Amino acid sequence: MRRIPVILDGDPGHDDAIAWVLANASPMLDIKAVTSVCGNQTMEKTTYNALRICTLIGLNVPVAKGRVKPLLKEPMVAPNVHGQSGLDGPKLPEPAFEVSDMDAVTLMAKIIEESDEPITLVPTGPLTNIAALFLAHPELKSKIEHIYIMGGGIHHGNWAPAAEFNIQVDPEAADIVFRGGVPITMAGLDVTEKAQIYPEEFDIIRNLGNPVAKTVAEWFDFFFQYHKSLKGYRGAAVHDAVAIVAMTNPEIFETKDLYVEVETCGDYCPGATIGDVKHVTGKEPNVHVLWNLDRDAFAKILINACASYGEVSK
Ligand code: RIB
Ligand code: CA
């Protein structure tokens, strides 16, 4: 089977961490690098978390530091969701290796340039690094196969009424990426809020009995505290994992191709992802928007991925 060469870019973050557990377990993906970005926490903290996650799951690839702040705005971290460390909850191993001496954009550009096949990018935090890559190396866009993002929401936001956190942190970066001409699949809140894992499933994962599964269950224990404080959540919405499963199991999703633009100014909704659902602009769709999913199938994929960490290495 042809494996998809990917670069994981994120702001771990509990759901970024679980997304990377999934990605690392998939035989379909060939992870070339991991890059951190300022989002849920400062770039220093998300980098440290990225190194610890890779150590825990045995993902020995270059990990590079991303941009220390959004393109124009000041950082806007989320300790109320992910804690002061950005990945509160279970104790994690200290990093088994050093961060790359290249920064994220340099490393991404090197990998893309040297690859004999196009690379897929999977940003699950603000799009700062991806936009910076486009600005510094526009010639490399033709060697990017696809971008699977977690971000945005056509019908509503979560950090502001009309803006989702990742896009609201860096709307200018998102605008650059959405206009960039590279194919995009958007795992926005319309679908990720349905991707809830239930407490009884935390326990199924916990009882799988391997260290990674135990840590994932404890990440869910912490992450669910935030969701419990909100109305309408029976479980924890593991937003970022949807971007990975959209690649490995597209069959469990309903998708709509829409023209989507990003609001970057105004008083009420900078960071809104405005989807032309009624096709009133006449503009060609630029985004495959994930609209719905088979939640039970999603949960099974996650549980099976966690179970694979207990199998004797293949
Ligand atoms: O709005 C959810 C997104 O914001 C997720 O990627 C979460 O990790 C945070 O980055
Ligand atoms: Ca994230």
mmCIF file of N, CA and C in Angstrom, residues 127-213:
data_model
loop_
_atom_site.group_PDB
_atom_site.id
_atom_site.type_symbol
_atom_site.label_atom_id
_atom_site.label_comp_id
_atom_site.label_asym_id
_atom_site.label_seq_id
_atom_site.Cartn_x
_atom_site.Cartn_y
_atom_site.Cartn_z
ATOM 1 N N LEU A 127 -2.865 28.336 11.904
ATOM 2 C CA LEU A 127 -2.197 28.044 10.620
ATOM 3 C C LEU A 127 -0.957 28.913 10.377
ATOM 4 N N THR A 128 -0.404 29.430 11.456
ATOM 5 C CA THR A 128 0.732 30.358 11.356
ATOM 6 C C THR A 128 1.900 29.769 10.576
ATOM 7 N N ASN A 129 2.312 28.545 10.911
ATOM 8 C CA ASN A 129 3.485 27.941 10.247
ATOM 9 C C ASN A 129 3.207 27.668 8.767
ATOM 10 N N ILE A 130 2.001 27.254 8.467
ATOM 11 C CA ILE A 130 1.666 26.919 7.075
ATOM 12 C C ILE A 130 1.667 28.194 6.226
ATOM 13 N N ALA A 131 1.101 29.250 6.793
ATOM 14 C CA ALA A 131 1.100 30.539 6.081
ATOM 15 C C ALA A 131 2.529 31.041 5.894
ATOM 16 N N ALA A 132 3.338 30.886 6.934
ATOM 17 C CA ALA A 132 4.741 31.340 6.837
ATOM 18 C C ALA A 132 5.478 30.541 5.763
ATOM 19 N N LEU A 133 5.171 29.258 5.659
ATOM 20 C CA LEU A 133 5.770 28.412 4.611
ATOM 21 C C LEU A 133 5.346 28.914 3.237
ATOM 22 N N PHE A 134 4.066 29.208 3.067
ATOM 23 C CA PHE A 134 3.563 29.717 1.777
ATOM 24 C C PHE A 134 4.239 31.044 1.426
ATOM 25 N N LEU A 135 4.451 31.903 2.418
ATOM 26 C CA LEU A 135 5.033 33.235 2.143
ATOM 27 C C LEU A 135 6.514 33.117 1.795
ATOM 28 N N ALA A 136 7.189 32.184 2.488
ATOM 29 C CA ALA A 136 8.645 32.064 2.270
ATOM 30 C C ALA A 136 8.968 31.211 1.038
ATOM 31 N N HIS A 137 8.100 30.238 0.739
ATOM 32 C CA HIS A 137 8.413 29.283 -0.342
ATOM 33 C C HIS A 137 7.188 29.021 -1.214
ATOM 34 N N PRO A 138 6.661 30.031 -1.873
ATOM 35 C CA PRO A 138 5.451 29.821 -2.703
ATOM 36 C C PRO A 138 5.668 28.762 -3.792
ATOM 37 N N GLU A 139 6.934 28.605 -4.199
ATOM 38 C CA GLU A 139 7.217 27.632 -5.269
ATOM 39 C C GLU A 139 6.980 26.199 -4.788
ATOM 40 N N LEU A 140 6.938 25.982 -3.478
ATOM 41 C CA LEU A 140 6.766 24.612 -2.967
ATOM 42 C C LEU A 140 5.307 24.185 -2.910
ATOM 43 N N LYS A 141 4.387 25.109 -3.103
ATOM 44 C CA LYS A 141 2.959 24.766 -3.012
ATOM 45 C C LYS A 141 2.609 23.623 -3.965
ATOM 46 N N SER A 142 3.265 23.614 -5.123
ATOM 47 C CA SER A 142 2.946 22.573 -6.123
ATOM 48 C C SER A 142 3.376 21.192 -5.651
ATOM 49 N N LYS A 143 4.210 21.150 -4.596
ATOM 50 C CA LYS A 143 4.656 19.843 -4.071
ATOM 51 C C LYS A 143 3.941 19.492 -2.764
ATOM 52 N N ILE A 144 2.874 20.229 -2.481
ATOM 53 C CA ILE A 144 2.028 19.884 -1.324
ATOM 54 C C ILE A 144 0.760 19.243 -1.869
ATOM 55 N N GLU A 145 0.572 17.988 -1.508
ATOM 56 C CA GLU A 145 -0.553 17.222 -2.072
ATOM 57 C C GLU A 145 -1.890 17.742 -1.559
ATOM 58 N N HIS A 146 -1.988 17.950 -0.250
ATOM 59 C CA HIS A 146 -3.272 18.263 0.382
ATOM 60 C C HIS A 146 -2.975 18.794 1.780
ATOM 61 N N ILE A 147 -3.901 19.624 2.280
ATOM 62 C CA ILE A 147 -3.789 20.097 3.668
ATOM 63 C C ILE A 147 -5.066 19.689 4.405
ATOM 64 N N TYR A 148 -4.921 18.870 5.424
ATOM 65 C CA TYR A 148 -6.074 18.474 6.262
ATOM 66 C C TYR A 148 -5.979 19.313 7.531
ATOM 67 N N ILE A 149 -6.915 20.265 7.679
ATOM 68 C CA ILE A 149 -6.817 21.140 8.860
ATOM 69 C C ILE A 149 -7.904 20.792 9.864
ATOM 70 N N MET A 150 -7.592 20.988 11.141
ATOM 71 C CA MET A 150 -8.670 21.123 12.120
ATOM 72 C C MET A 150 -8.780 22.620 12.326
ATOM 73 N N GLY A 151 -9.953 23.165 12.021
ATOM 74 C CA GLY A 151 -10.145 24.590 12.267
ATOM 75 C C GLY A 151 -11.423 25.062 11.618
ATOM 76 N N GLY A 152 -11.913 26.182 12.121
ATOM 77 C CA GLY A 152 -13.090 26.798 11.526
ATOM 78 C C GLY A 152 -14.397 26.138 11.944
ATOM 79 N N GLY A 153 -15.449 26.697 11.380
ATOM 80 C CA GLY A 153 -16.805 26.187 11.632
ATOM 81 C C GLY A 153 -17.730 27.023 10.768
ATOM 82 N N ILE A 154 -18.517 26.352 9.910
ATOM 83 C CA ILE A 154 -19.378 27.118 8.988
ATOM 84 C C ILE A 154 -20.566 27.701 9.750
ATOM 85 N N HIS A 155 -21.112 26.925 10.668
ATOM 86 C CA HIS A 155 -22.337 27.387 11.328
ATOM 87 C C HIS A 155 -22.104 28.165 12.610
ATOM 88 N N HIS A 156 -20.963 27.918 13.270
ATOM 89 C CA HIS A 156 -20.739 28.644 14.531
ATOM 90 C C HIS A 156 -19.274 28.521 14.953
ATOM 91 N N GLY A 157 -18.943 29.240 16.004
ATOM 92 C CA GLY A 157 -17.580 29.188 16.535
ATOM 93 C C GLY A 157 -17.576 28.527 17.895
ATOM 94 N N ASN A 158 -16.402 28.592 18.546
ATOM 95 C CA ASN A 158 -16.338 28.098 19.945
ATOM 96 C C ASN A 158 -15.575 29.068 20.843
ATOM 97 N N TRP A 159 -14.684 29.867 20.236
ATOM 98 C CA TRP A 159 -13.927 30.820 21.062
ATOM 99 C C TRP A 159 -14.579 32.184 20.984
ATOM 100 N N ALA A 160 -15.300 32.396 19.926
ATOM 101 C CA ALA A 160 -16.169 33.560 19.746
ATOM 102 C C ALA A 160 -17.416 33.012 19.058
ATOM 103 N N PRO A 161 -18.522 33.727 19.120
ATOM 104 C CA PRO A 161 -19.756 33.160 18.558
ATOM 105 C C PRO A 161 -19.603 32.685 17.110
ATOM 106 N N ALA A 162 -18.739 33.389 16.338
ATOM 107 C CA ALA A 162 -18.635 33.010 14.922
ATOM 108 C C ALA A 162 -17.231 32.573 14.537
ATOM 109 N N ALA A 163 -16.375 32.348 15.509
ATOM 110 C CA ALA A 163 -14.987 31.981 15.166
ATOM 111 C C ALA A 163 -14.493 30.819 16.029
ATOM 112 N N GLU A 164 -13.831 29.902 15.369
ATOM 113 C CA GLU A 164 -13.245 28.745 16.082
ATOM 114 C C GLU A 164 -11.840 29.141 16.526
ATOM 115 N N PHE A 165 -11.340 28.551 17.594
ATOM 116 C CA PHE A 165 -10.084 28.964 18.228
ATOM 117 C C PHE A 165 -8.912 29.028 17.238
ATOM 118 N N ASN A 166 -8.621 27.961 16.525
ATOM 119 C CA ASN A 166 -7.415 27.916 15.683
ATOM 120 C C ASN A 166 -7.403 29.045 14.657
ATOM 121 N N ILE A 167 -8.585 29.337 14.108
ATOM 122 C CA ILE A 167 -8.659 30.387 13.081
ATOM 123 C C ILE A 167 -8.644 31.759 13.751
ATOM 124 N N GLN A 168 -9.308 31.869 14.881
ATOM 125 C CA GLN A 168 -9.367 33.173 15.550
ATOM 126 C C GLN A 168 -7.985 33.598 16.070
ATOM 127 N N VAL A 169 -7.160 32.631 16.463
ATOM 128 C CA VAL A 169 -5.820 32.991 16.959
ATOM 129 C C VAL A 169 -5.015 33.666 15.853
ATOM 130 N N ASP A 170 -5.169 33.152 14.606
ATOM 131 C CA ASP A 170 -4.387 33.733 13.514
ATOM 132 C C ASP A 170 -5.210 33.791 12.225
ATOM 133 N N PRO A 171 -6.158 34.715 12.158
ATOM 134 C CA PRO A 171 -7.032 34.811 10.976
ATOM 135 C C PRO A 171 -6.264 35.128 9.694
ATOM 136 N N GLU A 172 -5.221 35.958 9.812
ATOM 137 C CA GLU A 172 -4.438 36.332 8.625
ATOM 138 C C GLU A 172 -3.752 35.095 8.033
ATOM 139 N N ALA A 173 -3.250 34.246 8.918
ATOM 140 C CA ALA A 173 -2.595 33.016 8.433
ATOM 141 C C ALA A 173 -3.613 32.125 7.734
ATOM 142 N N ALA A 174 -4.789 32.008 8.345
ATOM 143 C CA ALA A 174 -5.829 31.157 7.754
ATOM 144 C C ALA A 174 -6.245 31.705 6.389
ATOM 145 N N ASP A 175 -6.336 33.024 6.279
ATOM 146 C CA ASP A 175 -6.733 33.666 5.010
ATOM 147 C C ASP A 175 -5.718 33.327 3.919
ATOM 148 N N ILE A 176 -4.434 33.379 4.274
ATOM 149 C CA ILE A 176 -3.367 33.058 3.311
ATOM 150 C C ILE A 176 -3.487 31.597 2.869
ATOM 151 N N VAL A 177 -3.757 30.708 3.814
ATOM 152 C CA VAL A 177 -3.835 29.273 3.482
ATOM 153 C C VAL A 177 -5.092 28.972 2.660
ATOM 154 N N PHE A 178 -6.229 29.556 3.052
ATOM 155 C CA PHE A 178 -7.485 29.274 2.332
ATOM 156 C C PHE A 178 -7.454 29.838 0.912
ATOM 157 N N ARG A 179 -6.643 30.875 0.693
ATOM 158 C CA ARG A 179 -6.517 31.451 -0.663
ATOM 159 C C ARG A 179 -5.332 30.841 -1.417
ATOM 160 N N GLY A 180 -4.629 29.900 -0.759
ATOM 161 C CA GLY A 180 -3.329 29.459 -1.284
ATOM 162 C C GLY A 180 -3.381 28.596 -2.527
ATOM 163 N N GLY A 181 -4.556 28.011 -2.790
ATOM 164 C CA GLY A 181 -4.639 27.197 -4.008
ATOM 165 C C GLY A 181 -4.271 25.739 -3.804
ATOM 166 N N VAL A 182 -3.842 25.375 -2.585
ATOM 167 C CA VAL A 182 -3.539 23.964 -2.302
ATOM 168 C C VAL A 182 -4.841 23.312 -1.813
ATOM 169 N N PRO A 183 -5.160 22.089 -2.266
ATOM 170 C CA PRO A 183 -6.405 21.443 -1.813
ATOM 171 C C PRO A 183 -6.474 21.342 -0.292
ATOM 172 N N ILE A 184 -7.645 21.701 0.244
ATOM 173 C CA ILE A 184 -7.843 21.723 1.708
ATOM 174 C C ILE A 184 -9.046 20.857 2.074
ATOM 175 N N THR A 185 -8.872 20.035 3.078
ATOM 176 C CA THR A 185 -10.026 19.406 3.747
ATOM 177 C C THR A 185 -10.113 20.012 5.143
ATOM 178 N N MET A 186 -11.288 20.540 5.455
ATOM 179 C CA MET A 186 -11.464 21.276 6.718
ATOM 180 C C MET A 186 -12.293 20.452 7.702
ATOM 181 N N ALA A 187 -11.652 20.062 8.789
ATOM 182 C CA ALA A 187 -12.386 19.438 9.903
ATOM 183 C C ALA A 187 -12.750 20.574 10.854
ATOM 184 N N GLY A 188 -13.907 21.163 10.593
ATOM 185 C CA GLY A 188 -14.366 22.281 11.418
ATOM 186 C C GLY A 188 -15.327 21.801 12.481
ATOM 187 N N LEU A 189 -15.805 22.749 13.270
ATOM 188 C CA LEU A 189 -16.666 22.378 14.406
ATOM 189 C C LEU A 189 -17.943 21.673 13.965
ATOM 190 N N ASP A 190 -18.381 21.930 12.717
ATOM 191 C CA ASP A 190 -19.623 21.296 12.232
ATOM 192 C C ASP A 190 -19.528 19.783 12.381
ATOM 193 N N VAL A 191 -18.307 19.264 12.173
ATOM 194 C CA VAL A 191 -18.138 17.804 12.307
ATOM 195 C C VAL A 191 -17.406 17.423 13.599
ATOM 196 N N THR A 192 -16.450 18.256 14.039
ATOM 197 C CA THR A 192 -15.629 17.805 15.177
ATOM 198 C C THR A 192 -16.415 17.802 16.490
ATOM 199 N N GLU A 193 -17.439 18.625 16.590
ATOM 200 C CA GLU A 193 -18.240 18.603 17.829
ATOM 201 C C GLU A 193 -19.075 17.325 17.925
ATOM 202 N N LYS A 194 -19.215 16.654 16.771
ATOM 203 C CA LYS A 194 -19.928 15.359 16.786
ATOM 204 C C LYS A 194 -18.952 14.208 17.078
ATOM 205 N N ALA A 195 -17.655 14.517 16.962
ATOM 206 C CA ALA A 195 -16.635 13.465 17.172
ATOM 207 C C ALA A 195 -16.338 13.345 18.660
ATOM 208 N N GLN A 196 -17.364 13.001 19.419
ATOM 209 C CA GLN A 196 -17.208 12.922 20.866
ATOM 210 C C GLN A 196 -16.884 11.478 21.265
ATOM 211 N N ILE A 197 -15.944 11.355 22.195
ATOM 212 C CA ILE A 197 -15.627 10.054 22.793
ATOM 213 C C ILE A 197 -16.244 10.085 24.196
ATOM 214 N N TYR A 198 -16.944 9.023 24.546
ATOM 215 C CA TYR A 198 -17.720 8.994 25.782
ATOM 216 C C TYR A 198 -16.912 8.414 26.955
ATOM 217 N N PRO A 199 -17.267 8.805 28.183
ATOM 218 C CA PRO A 199 -16.524 8.304 29.356
ATOM 219 C C PRO A 199 -16.410 6.774 29.400
ATOM 220 N N GLU A 200 -17.462 6.088 28.995
ATOM 221 C CA GLU A 200 -17.371 4.614 28.990
ATOM 222 C C GLU A 200 -16.310 4.136 27.984
ATOM 223 N N GLU A 201 -16.053 4.948 26.957
ATOM 224 C CA GLU A 201 -15.012 4.591 25.963
ATOM 225 C C GLU A 201 -13.620 4.959 26.485
ATOM 226 N N PHE A 202 -13.551 5.978 27.361
ATOM 227 C CA PHE A 202 -12.260 6.264 28.024
ATOM 228 C C PHE A 202 -11.829 4.975 28.758
ATOM 229 N N ASP A 203 -12.794 4.341 29.411
ATOM 230 C CA ASP A 203 -12.470 3.149 30.219
ATOM 231 C C ASP A 203 -12.108 1.953 29.338
ATOM 232 N N ILE A 204 -12.759 1.844 28.182
ATOM 233 C CA ILE A 204 -12.384 0.769 27.242
ATOM 234 C C ILE A 204 -10.921 0.955 26.835
ATOM 235 N N ILE A 205 -10.565 2.217 26.542
ATOM 236 C CA ILE A 205 -9.177 2.521 26.140
ATOM 237 C C ILE A 205 -8.231 2.261 27.311
ATOM 238 N N ARG A 206 -8.639 2.690 28.489
ATOM 239 C CA ARG A 206 -7.796 2.495 29.693
ATOM 240 C C ARG A 206 -7.520 1.020 29.933
ATOM 241 N N ASN A 207 -8.526 0.196 29.709
ATOM 242 C CA ASN A 207 -8.397 -1.240 30.000
ATOM 243 C C ASN A 207 -7.680 -2.014 28.896
ATOM 244 N N LEU A 208 -7.238 -1.298 27.858
ATOM 245 C CA LEU A 208 -6.457 -1.995 26.821
ATOM 246 C C LEU A 208 -5.115 -2.437 27.391
ATOM 247 N N GLY A 209 -4.674 -1.710 28.436
ATOM 248 C CA GLY A 209 -3.533 -2.192 29.232
ATOM 249 C C GLY A 209 -2.158 -1.842 28.722
ATOM 250 N N ASN A 210 -2.037 -0.998 27.657
ATOM 251 C CA ASN A 210 -0.668 -0.593 27.280
ATOM 252 C C ASN A 210 -0.443 0.866 27.691
ATOM 253 N N PRO A 211 0.817 1.275 27.877
ATOM 254 C CA PRO A 211 1.103 2.606 28.418
ATOM 255 C C PRO A 211 0.510 3.749 27.592
ATOM 256 N N VAL A 212 0.510 3.611 26.274
ATOM 257 C CA VAL A 212 -0.028 4.696 25.437
ATOM 258 C C VAL A 212 -1.541 4.804 25.656
ATOM 259 N N ALA A 213 -2.219 3.670 25.658
ATOM 260 C CA ALA A 213 -3.680 3.676 25.840
ATOM 261 C C ALA A 213 -4.031 4.259 27.212
#
